């Protein structure tokens, strides 16, 4: 029988997940959608109250695609109901909230939570990870990341750029290097870009367990498109993502490629593979990474960055001991 999925949130991501399940995912159906708004983007809202959707015996598993600050209560309710949940990133906006989810999962004693760090499923990132694991250019020494978005993004505060945007890069750094990040330092440009407390671009410098430095540029008003870069400097060479090309255009004496304008365009295949992996795992009684610990660890780095952006000092990432469930 197909996995019966309920989706909480019918905005950009909720609609995208629902459409992707309908058109490209094997072994799953969307049977329920919850949103406070009566009908959103063509989706019929079956459960105005998300907790009714979670408790509904006709729903096997839940996708949480509502705003960040709602994730904790919905994920905890899924755990209480014993249902698998794919929660959009970040797992929650603070490390303390993420850790409450980790503790709840540990009490149950089994994995039910997957976090929507979709880049891990992107074919280009998967190839980069495989090349690093094979040590084709030796051990990694440095990691450079850039996360440029077209904007305009007037309402994103510096804290949101870190807790909602840069967390993708924190997760990727942990995953590619296979290490925890231990310190974080955020460098701000000299002046705000808007009245809403937005410093843009940000330069973040992280250090891992084994003293690998990671720099991350976060630029939410880069204007020209969504440009996600990752390069690992290794002992005898470098391994990097290719710039993403959707098309190659020869025109009026110029040759060049079109830059994706949105995350849905850049990561369409990653979102599809992430969903299929989740459906396959849940249908066979498992959960694949990134798990609740990964969600907690990435947000712990974001918390340290937010503190560093306020104090102007390098800040230690505070991580609780890793429970055996996640070893
Ligand atoms: N993985 C990625 O690349 C990626 C990209 C974009 C967004 N996201 C994440 O997805 C989540 C949703 O983002 P979005 O861009 O779709 O936002 P959105 O604003 O487009 O949609 C949010 C939806 O949640 C609903 N909602 C609001 N409050 C709610 C509540 N209390 N209970 C239930 N539903 C509620 C809204 O009505 C809306 O349908 C966020 O956590 C965001 O960080 C992830």
Tab-separated table of C-alpha atoms and ligand atoms in Angstrom:
chain	number	residue	atom	x	y	z
A	1	UNK	CA	0.000	0.000	0.000
A	2	UNK	CA	1.219	3.515	-0.786
A	3	UNK	CA	2.525	5.616	2.135
A	4	UNK	CA	-0.220	8.094	3.104
A	5	UNK	CA	1.415	11.501	3.655
A	6	UNK	CA	0.014	14.576	5.383
A	7	UNK	CA	1.623	17.968	4.638
A	8	UNK	CA	1.610	20.832	7.152
A	9	UNK	CA	2.011	24.208	5.426
A	10	UNK	CA	0.779	24.950	1.925
A	11	UNK	CA	3.215	27.705	0.980
A	12	UNK	CA	6.125	27.480	-1.451
A	13	UNK	CA	7.637	24.266	-0.041
A	14	UNK	CA	4.377	22.536	0.952
A	15	UNK	CA	2.985	23.014	-2.561
A	16	UNK	CA	6.249	21.881	-4.092
A	17	UNK	CA	6.330	18.684	-1.991
A	18	UNK	CA	2.683	17.952	-2.791
A	19	UNK	CA	3.285	18.475	-6.528
A	20	UNK	CA	6.460	16.378	-6.483
A	21	UNK	CA	4.748	13.462	-4.717
A	22	UNK	CA	1.887	13.627	-7.232
A	23	UNK	CA	4.157	13.715	-10.270
A	24	UNK	CA	7.404	11.955	-9.486
A	25	UNK	CA	7.467	9.875	-6.285
A	26	UNK	CA	6.792	6.138	-6.246
A	27	UNK	CA	4.908	4.507	-3.378
A	28	UNK	CA	3.309	7.576	-1.789
A	29	UNK	CA	0.157	9.692	-1.934
A	30	UNK	CA	-0.675	13.048	-0.374
A	31	UNK	CA	-3.870	12.386	1.596
A	32	UNK	CA	-4.055	15.458	3.847
A	33	UNK	CA	-2.945	19.106	3.890
A	34	UNK	CA	-3.051	21.533	6.802
A	35	UNK	CA	-2.802	25.305	6.688
A	36	UNK	CA	-4.478	28.132	8.609
A	37	UNK	CA	-5.629	29.575	5.264
A	38	UNK	CA	-8.709	27.919	3.707
A	39	UNK	CA	-7.294	27.107	0.267
A	40	UNK	CA	-3.776	27.885	-0.760
A	41	UNK	CA	-2.139	27.668	-4.155
A	42	UNK	CA	-4.696	25.203	-5.472
A	43	UNK	CA	-4.315	22.749	-2.564
A	44	UNK	CA	-7.471	21.622	-0.776
A	45	UNK	CA	-6.980	22.054	2.969
A	46	UNK	CA	-8.305	18.921	4.702
A	47	UNK	CA	-7.280	19.773	8.271
A	48	UNK	CA	-7.232	23.450	9.351
A	49	UNK	CA	-5.676	22.279	12.631
A	50	UNK	CA	-2.232	20.641	12.108
A	51	UNK	CA	-2.552	18.555	15.296
A	52	UNK	CA	-5.725	16.922	13.888
A	53	UNK	CA	-3.733	15.979	10.768
A	54	UNK	CA	-0.939	14.474	12.872
A	55	UNK	CA	-3.416	12.404	14.942
A	56	UNK	CA	-5.477	11.261	11.925
A	57	UNK	CA	-5.207	7.455	11.649
A	58	UNK	CA	-5.453	7.807	7.856
A	59	UNK	CA	-2.081	9.635	7.806
A	60	UNK	CA	1.020	7.396	8.019
A	61	UNK	CA	3.760	10.046	7.866
A	62	UNK	CA	4.020	13.848	7.950
A	63	UNK	CA	5.933	16.544	6.064
A	64	UNK	CA	6.382	19.766	8.064
A	65	UNK	CA	6.690	22.720	5.663
A	66	UNK	CA	5.364	25.512	7.886
A	67	UNK	CA	7.393	28.483	9.241
A	68	UNK	CA	10.519	27.665	11.286
A	69	UNK	CA	9.081	28.685	14.670
A	70	UNK	CA	6.234	26.116	14.318
A	71	UNK	CA	8.493	23.098	13.601
A	72	UNK	CA	9.207	22.057	17.197
A	73	UNK	CA	5.589	21.610	18.306
A	74	UNK	CA	4.638	19.719	15.143
A	75	UNK	CA	7.669	17.414	15.217
A	76	UNK	CA	7.124	16.671	18.924
A	77	UNK	CA	3.457	15.855	18.195
A	78	UNK	CA	4.551	13.488	15.388
A	79	UNK	CA	6.928	11.744	17.795
A	80	UNK	CA	4.133	11.417	20.354
A	81	UNK	CA	1.906	9.888	17.668
A	82	UNK	CA	4.752	7.532	16.634
A	83	UNK	CA	4.777	8.922	13.056
A	84	UNK	CA	7.760	9.489	10.796
A	85	UNK	CA	8.298	13.136	9.925
A	86	UNK	CA	10.268	14.937	7.219
A	87	UNK	CA	10.786	18.382	8.755
A	88	UNK	CA	11.955	21.261	6.606
A	89	UNK	CA	15.184	22.905	7.716
A	90	UNK	CA	15.985	24.255	10.207
A	91	UNK	CA	14.716	21.534	12.568
A	92	UNK	CA	13.847	24.483	14.857
A	93	UNK	CA	15.162	28.063	15.074
A	94	UNK	CA	17.249	27.509	18.253
A	95	UNK	CA	19.590	24.739	19.402
A	96	UNK	CA	17.626	24.424	22.669
A	97	UNK	CA	14.426	23.669	20.723
A	98	UNK	CA	16.260	21.177	18.455
A	99	UNK	CA	17.709	19.440	21.493
A	100	UNK	CA	14.226	18.979	22.978
A	101	UNK	CA	13.373	17.066	19.787
A	102	UNK	CA	16.573	14.991	20.088
A	103	UNK	CA	15.675	14.137	23.691
A	104	UNK	CA	12.103	13.175	22.737
A	105	UNK	CA	13.408	10.873	19.988
A	106	UNK	CA	15.922	9.323	22.390
A	107	UNK	CA	13.083	8.621	24.874
A	108	UNK	CA	11.203	6.764	22.118
A	109	UNK	CA	14.432	4.964	21.234
A	110	UNK	CA	14.054	4.994	17.448
A	111	UNK	CA	14.562	7.358	14.538
A	112	UNK	CA	11.418	9.057	13.279
A	113	UNK	CA	12.817	12.438	12.173
A	114	UNK	CA	14.512	13.334	8.883
A	115	UNK	CA	15.500	16.994	8.345
A	116	UNK	CA	15.122	18.652	4.926
A	117	UNK	CA	18.785	19.342	4.224
A	118	UNK	CA	18.135	18.609	0.555
A	119	UNK	CA	21.630	19.452	-0.681
A	120	UNK	CA	22.865	16.069	0.589
A	121	UNK	CA	20.683	14.498	-2.130
A	122	UNK	CA	21.866	16.791	-4.941
A	123	UNK	CA	23.760	14.690	-7.517
A	124	UNK	CA	26.608	17.233	-7.736
A	125	UNK	CA	27.051	17.310	-3.948
A	126	UNK	CA	26.841	13.504	-3.800
A	127	UNK	CA	29.673	13.282	-6.377
A	128	UNK	CA	31.733	15.808	-4.403
A	129	UNK	CA	31.212	13.788	-1.199
A	130	UNK	CA	32.202	10.542	-2.961
A	131	UNK	CA	35.402	12.157	-4.317
A	132	UNK	CA	36.321	13.366	-0.823
A	133	UNK	CA	35.574	9.995	0.786
A	134	UNK	CA	37.805	8.311	-1.826
A	135	UNK	CA	40.545	10.854	-0.925
A	136	UNK	CA	41.245	11.382	-4.629
A	137	UNK	CA	43.200	14.549	-3.809
A	138	UNK	CA	44.238	13.500	-0.294
A	139	UNK	CA	42.861	14.799	3.000
A	140	UNK	CA	40.795	17.996	3.101
A	141	UNK	CA	42.575	21.084	4.446
A	142	UNK	CA	40.136	23.964	3.804
A	143	UNK	CA	36.518	24.344	2.696
A	144	UNK	CA	35.148	27.411	0.865
A	145	UNK	CA	31.384	27.897	0.562
A	146	UNK	CA	29.311	30.678	-0.991
A	147	UNK	CA	25.550	31.021	-0.814
A	148	UNK	CA	24.335	33.868	-3.027
A	149	UNK	CA	20.637	34.467	-3.583
A	150	UNK	CA	19.019	36.856	-6.039
A	151	UNK	CA	16.884	38.793	-3.535
A	152	UNK	CA	15.622	41.420	-3.098
A	153	UNK	CA	15.443	40.149	0.440
A	154	UNK	CA	14.575	43.155	2.576
A	155	UNK	CA	12.883	41.279	5.415
A	156	UNK	CA	15.624	38.783	6.211
A	157	UNK	CA	17.434	39.884	9.343
A	158	UNK	CA	21.036	38.885	9.999
A	159	UNK	CA	19.803	36.310	12.536
A	160	UNK	CA	17.518	34.742	9.886
A	161	UNK	CA	20.361	34.693	7.337
A	162	UNK	CA	22.244	32.548	9.851
A	163	UNK	CA	19.485	30.393	11.396
A	164	UNK	CA	17.506	29.826	8.178
A	165	UNK	CA	19.980	30.259	5.270
A	166	UNK	CA	23.552	29.512	6.388
A	167	UNK	CA	22.386	26.338	8.191
A	168	UNK	CA	22.441	24.619	4.765
A	169	UNK	CA	26.188	25.339	4.548
A	170	UNK	CA	26.788	24.298	8.171
A	171	UNK	CA	25.093	20.967	7.455
A	172	UNK	CA	27.062	20.515	4.224
A	173	UNK	CA	30.369	21.298	5.967
A	174	UNK	CA	29.661	18.723	8.731
A	175	UNK	CA	28.552	16.129	6.175
A	176	UNK	CA	31.399	16.612	3.666
A	177	UNK	CA	34.127	16.676	6.309
A	178	UNK	CA	32.537	14.143	8.687
A	179	UNK	CA	33.341	16.362	11.680
A	180	UNK	CA	31.638	18.699	14.104
A	181	UNK	CA	32.245	22.450	13.934
A	182	UNK	CA	33.718	23.757	17.176
A	183	UNK	CA	34.072	27.545	16.761
A	184	UNK	CA	32.358	30.238	14.694
A	185	UNK	CA	33.208	33.852	13.889
A	186	UNK	CA	30.967	36.166	11.857
A	187	UNK	CA	32.368	39.249	10.116
A	188	UNK	CA	29.780	41.929	9.319
A	189	UNK	CA	30.018	44.574	6.593
A	190	UNK	CA	30.403	48.131	7.948
A	191	UNK	CA	26.749	49.143	7.553
A	192	UNK	CA	23.234	47.697	7.525
A	193	UNK	CA	21.445	47.323	4.207
A	194	UNK	CA	17.984	48.015	5.534
A	195	UNK	CA	16.117	49.229	8.560
A	196	UNK	CA	15.362	45.597	9.469
A	197	UNK	CA	18.761	44.781	10.917
A	198	UNK	CA	20.184	43.141	7.819
A	199	UNK	CA	23.941	43.045	7.330
A	200	UNK	CA	24.658	41.654	3.874
A	201	UNK	CA	26.914	40.000	2.735
A	202	UNK	CA	28.221	38.093	5.778
A	203	UNK	CA	31.553	36.323	5.983
A	204	UNK	CA	31.606	33.389	8.410
A	205	UNK	CA	34.724	31.522	9.473
A	206	UNK	CA	34.310	28.142	11.185
A	207	UNK	CA	36.818	25.680	12.612
A	208	UNK	CA	36.212	21.948	12.905
A	209	UNK	CA	37.323	19.320	15.418
A	210	UNK	CA	40.513	18.575	13.459
A	211	UNK	CA	41.327	22.260	12.777
A	212	UNK	CA	39.945	22.475	9.233
A	213	UNK	CA	38.891	26.054	8.455
A	214	UNK	CA	35.600	26.625	6.622
A	215	UNK	CA	34.607	30.005	5.192
A	216	UNK	CA	31.030	30.740	4.190
A	217	UNK	CA	29.848	33.804	2.248
A	218	UNK	CA	26.153	34.525	2.725
A	219	UNK	CA	24.837	37.148	0.288
A	220	UNK	CA	21.052	37.358	0.116
A	221	UNK	CA	20.915	40.334	-2.292
A	222	UNK	CA	23.372	39.044	-4.887
A	223	UNK	CA	20.874	40.117	-7.612
A	224	UNK	CA	22.146	37.933	-10.477
A	225	UNK	CA	20.734	34.569	-9.340
A	226	UNK	CA	21.115	31.656	-6.940
A	227	UNK	CA	24.777	30.710	-6.938
A	228	UNK	CA	25.817	27.945	-4.526
A	229	UNK	CA	29.545	27.243	-4.459
A	230	UNK	CA	31.602	24.696	-2.584
A	231	UNK	CA	35.297	23.983	-3.008
A	232	UNK	CA	37.439	21.714	-0.848
A	233	UNK	CA	41.179	22.344	-0.844
A	234	UNK	CA	42.948	19.028	-0.252
A	235	UNK	CA	46.592	17.942	0.153
A	236	UNK	CA	47.240	17.374	-3.552
A	237	UNK	CA	44.440	19.204	-5.368
A	238	UNK	CA	40.981	20.681	-5.002
A	239	UNK	CA	37.485	19.247	-5.448
A	240	UNK	CA	34.619	21.623	-6.213
A	241	UNK	CA	31.038	21.812	-7.422
A	242	UNK	CA	30.752	22.805	-11.079
A	243	UNK	CA	28.890	26.115	-11.520
A	244	UNK	CA	25.256	25.177	-12.140
A	245	UNK	CA	24.148	25.610	-15.739
A	246	UNK	CA	20.523	25.368	-16.718
A	247	UNK	CA	21.168	26.395	-20.333
A	248	UNK	CA	24.090	27.563	-22.450
A	249	UNK	CA	23.317	30.576	-24.633
A	250	UNK	CA	25.281	31.819	-27.663
A	251	UNK	CA	23.915	35.220	-28.650
A	252	UNK	CA	25.160	38.489	-30.186
A	253	UNK	CA	28.823	37.689	-29.833
A	254	UNK	CA	28.570	36.344	-26.275
A	255	UNK	CA	28.506	32.778	-24.950
A	256	UNK	CA	27.337	31.987	-21.440
A	257	UNK	CA	25.103	30.022	-19.150
A	258	UNK	CA	21.862	30.926	-17.407
A	259	UNK	CA	22.088	31.091	-13.610
A	260	UNK	CA	19.179	29.468	-11.684
A	261	UNK	CA	16.870	32.082	-10.177
A	262	UNK	CA	15.463	30.055	-7.307
A	263	UNK	CA	16.186	27.144	-5.013
A	264	UNK	CA	13.377	25.170	-6.676
A	265	UNK	CA	15.154	25.545	-10.040
A	266	UNK	CA	18.647	24.802	-8.684
A	267	UNK	CA	17.730	21.888	-6.432
A	268	UNK	CA	14.702	20.305	-8.176
A	269	UNK	CA	16.389	16.913	-8.493
A	270	UNK	CA	17.732	17.084	-4.931
A	271	UNK	CA	14.230	17.691	-3.534
A	272	UNK	CA	12.867	14.772	-5.587
A	273	UNK	CA	15.631	12.381	-4.504
A	274	UNK	CA	15.274	13.516	-0.879
A	275	UNK	CA	11.528	12.763	-0.946
A	276	UNK	CA	11.962	9.388	-2.635
A	277	UNK	CA	14.666	8.386	-0.137
A	278	UNK	CA	12.384	9.379	2.755
A	279	UNK	CA	9.366	7.513	1.331
A	280	UNK	CA	11.460	4.379	0.660
A	281	UNK	CA	13.007	4.478	4.139
A	282	UNK	CA	9.726	5.093	6.003
A	283	UNK	CA	7.950	2.387	3.981
A	284	UNK	CA	10.583	-0.093	5.101
A	285	UNK	CA	10.541	1.099	8.728
A	286	UNK	CA	13.748	3.152	8.693
A	287	UNK	CA	14.843	6.790	8.593
A	288	UNK	CA	17.825	8.061	6.624
A	289	UNK	CA	20.071	11.002	7.517
A	290	UNK	CA	20.111	13.934	7.968
A	291	UNK	CA	18.529	13.027	11.299
A	292	UNK	CA	17.482	15.014	14.378
A	293	UNK	CA	21.078	15.139	15.646
A	294	UNK	CA	22.196	16.670	12.330
A	295	UNK	CA	19.397	19.234	12.669
A	296	UNK	CA	20.508	20.041	16.218
A	297	UNK	CA	24.204	20.296	15.290
A	298	UNK	CA	23.622	22.654	12.328
A	299	UNK	CA	21.414	24.949	14.423
A	300	UNK	CA	23.995	24.921	17.252
A	301	UNK	CA	26.480	26.409	14.769
A	302	UNK	CA	23.866	29.008	13.773
A	303	UNK	CA	23.354	29.926	17.461
A	304	UNK	CA	27.123	30.396	17.887
A	305	UNK	CA	27.178	32.577	14.746
A	306	UNK	CA	24.309	34.737	16.031
A	307	UNK	CA	26.230	35.251	19.282
A	308	UNK	CA	29.430	36.047	17.369
A	309	UNK	CA	27.604	38.575	15.153
A	310	UNK	CA	26.453	40.342	18.323
A	311	UNK	CA	29.715	40.257	20.303
A	312	UNK	CA	32.176	40.484	17.396
A	313	UNK	CA	34.121	37.622	18.994
A	314	UNK	CA	34.848	34.022	17.947
A	315	UNK	CA	32.326	31.796	19.729
A	316	UNK	CA	32.408	28.152	20.819
A	317	UNK	CA	29.708	25.909	19.440
A	318	UNK	CA	27.985	24.334	22.459
A	319	UNK	CA	26.952	20.749	21.708
A	320	UNK	CA	25.561	18.290	24.243
A	321	UNK	CA	27.007	14.758	24.229
A	322	UNK	CA	25.831	12.710	21.252
A	323	UNK	CA	23.321	10.044	22.387
A	324	UNK	CA	24.009	6.431	21.341
A	325	UNK	CA	20.930	6.515	19.068
A	326	UNK	CA	22.904	8.770	16.689
A	327	UNK	CA	26.267	7.005	16.800
B	1	LIG	N1	15.107	23.123	2.006
B	1	LIG	C1	15.051	24.274	1.375
B	1	LIG	O1	15.826	24.534	0.478
B	1	LIG	C2	13.985	25.280	1.760
B	1	LIG	C3	13.657	26.326	0.888
B	1	LIG	C4	12.664	27.222	1.285
B	1	LIG	C5	12.035	27.091	2.519
B	1	LIG	N2	12.399	26.073	3.343
B	1	LIG	C6	11.755	25.907	4.665
B	1	LIG	O2	10.416	25.459	4.453
B	1	LIG	C7	9.565	26.003	5.458
B	1	LIG	C8	8.398	26.711	4.759
B	1	LIG	O3	8.938	27.712	3.920
B	1	LIG	P1	8.080	28.317	2.699
B	1	LIG	O4	9.050	29.086	1.883
B	1	LIG	O5	7.250	27.260	2.071
B	1	LIG	O6	7.133	29.350	3.509
B	1	LIG	P2	5.750	29.973	3.019
B	1	LIG	O7	5.586	31.221	3.815
B	1	LIG	O8	5.677	30.034	1.539
B	1	LIG	O9	4.661	28.897	3.512
B	1	LIG	C9	4.413	28.631	4.870
B	1	LIG	C10	3.085	27.903	4.990
B	1	LIG	O10	2.860	27.565	6.356
B	1	LIG	C11	1.521	27.959	6.707
B	1	LIG	N3	1.479	28.243	8.137
B	1	LIG	C12	1.784	29.388	8.781
B	1	LIG	N4	1.630	29.232	10.114
B	1	LIG	C13	1.222	27.959	10.297
B	1	LIG	C14	0.869	27.200	11.434
B	1	LIG	N5	0.930	27.729	12.666
B	1	LIG	N6	0.462	25.941	11.247
B	1	LIG	C15	0.419	25.390	10.015
B	1	LIG	N7	0.739	26.048	8.894
B	1	LIG	C16	1.136	27.331	9.034
B	1	LIG	C17	1.232	29.176	5.843
B	1	LIG	O11	-0.152	29.395	5.701
B	1	LIG	C18	1.872	28.706	4.537
B	1	LIG	O12	0.998	27.805	3.881
B	1	LIG	C19	10.430	26.931	6.313
B	1	LIG	O13	10.816	26.255	7.472
B	1	LIG	C20	11.658	27.188	5.447
B	1	LIG	O14	12.842	27.390	6.187
B	1	LIG	C21	13.339	25.170	2.985
